[in-house]
């Protein structure tokens, strides 16, 4: 591979990694909002996830 191909490959790996991190963060926040939000029970509010 040439250095240009390595650069493109590196950029693609970083981009894909960034997308995965972003979606994971969004998923964690969505689960926390559903579990600890206004419709949650008292037991769910006391759970480790909500603390």
PDB file of C-alpha atoms in Angstrom:
ATOM      1  CA  UNK A   1       0.000   0.000   0.000  1.00  0.00           C
ATOM      2  CA  UNK A   2       1.059   3.514  -0.607  1.00  0.00           C
ATOM      3  CA  UNK A   3       1.069   6.147   2.072  1.00  0.00           C
ATOM      4  CA  UNK A   4      -2.097   7.686   0.599  1.00  0.00           C
ATOM      5  CA  UNK A   5      -3.935   4.367   0.983  1.00  0.00           C
ATOM      6  CA  UNK A   6      -2.757   4.083   4.595  1.00  0.00           C
ATOM      7  CA  UNK A   7      -4.016   7.587   5.285  1.00  0.00           C
ATOM      8  CA  UNK A   8      -7.435   6.859   3.781  1.00  0.00           C
ATOM      9  CA  UNK A   9      -7.656   3.577   5.700  1.00  0.00           C
ATOM     10  CA  UNK A  10      -6.745   5.322   8.938  1.00  0.00           C
ATOM     11  CA  UNK A  11      -9.353   8.021   8.414  1.00  0.00           C
ATOM     12  CA  UNK A  12     -12.024   5.404   7.698  1.00  0.00           C
ATOM     13  CA  UNK A  13     -11.133   3.434  10.846  1.00  0.00           C
ATOM     14  CA  UNK A  14     -11.323   6.595  12.974  1.00  0.00           C
ATOM     15  CA  UNK A  15     -14.613   7.603  11.373  1.00  0.00           C
ATOM     16  CA  UNK A  16     -16.190   4.186  11.941  1.00  0.00           C
ATOM     17  CA  UNK A  17     -14.927   4.126  15.528  1.00  0.00           C
ATOM     18  CA  UNK A  18     -16.367   7.583  16.162  1.00  0.00           C
ATOM     19  CA  UNK A  19     -19.753   6.546  14.784  1.00  0.00           C
ATOM     20  CA  UNK A  20     -19.806   3.456  17.007  1.00  0.00           C
ATOM     21  CA  UNK A  21     -18.933   5.498  20.096  1.00  0.00           C
ATOM     22  CA  UNK A  22     -21.615   8.075  19.282  1.00  0.00           C
ATOM     23  CA  UNK A  23     -24.327   5.454  18.785  1.00  0.00           C
ATOM     24  CA  UNK A  24     -23.318   3.648  21.984  1.00  0.00           C
ATOM     25  CA  UNK A  25     -23.565   6.900  23.947  1.00  0.00           C
ATOM     26  CA  UNK A  26     -26.978   7.653  22.443  1.00  0.00           C
ATOM     27  CA  UNK A  27     -28.188   4.133  23.259  1.00  0.00           C
ATOM     28  CA  UNK A  28     -27.018   4.369  26.889  1.00  0.00           C
ATOM     29  CA  UNK A  29     -28.767   7.724  27.324  1.00  0.00           C
ATOM     30  CA  UNK A  30     -31.983   6.390  25.755  1.00  0.00           C
ATOM     31  CA  UNK A  31     -32.009   3.344  28.052  1.00  0.00           C
ATOM     32  CA  UNK A  32     -31.360   5.546  31.085  1.00  0.00           C
ATOM     33  CA  UNK A  33     -34.155   7.948  30.075  1.00  0.00           C
ATOM     34  CA  UNK A  34     -36.649   5.096  29.588  1.00  0.00           C
ATOM     35  CA  UNK A  35     -35.616   3.365  32.817  1.00  0.00           C
ATOM     36  CA  UNK A  36     -35.350   6.471  35.002  1.00  0.00           C
ATOM     37  CA  UNK A  37     -37.723   8.858  33.262  1.00  0.00           C
ATOM     38  CA  UNK A  38     -41.136  10.159  34.246  1.00  0.00           C
ATOM     39  CA  UNK A  39     -42.871   6.814  33.660  1.00  0.00           C
ATOM     40  CA  UNK A  40     -40.496   4.768  35.822  1.00  0.00           C
ATOM     41  CA  UNK A  41     -41.520   3.068  39.039  1.00  0.00           C
ATOM     42  CA  UNK A  42     -40.101   3.892  42.471  1.00  0.00           C
ATOM     43  CA  UNK A  43     -38.063   0.674  42.409  1.00  0.00           C
ATOM     44  CA  UNK A  44     -36.516   1.613  39.060  1.00  0.00           C
ATOM     45  CA  UNK A  45     -35.645   5.085  40.395  1.00  0.00           C
ATOM     46  CA  UNK A  46     -33.677   3.444  43.219  1.00  0.00           C
ATOM     47  CA  UNK A  47     -31.774   1.139  40.852  1.00  0.00           C
ATOM     48  CA  UNK A  48     -28.037   1.408  40.270  1.00  0.00           C
ATOM     49  CA  UNK A  49     -28.621   2.587  36.698  1.00  0.00           C
ATOM     50  CA  UNK A  50     -30.516   5.683  37.873  1.00  0.00           C
ATOM     51  CA  UNK A  51     -27.986   6.699  40.535  1.00  0.00           C
TER      52      UNK A  51
END
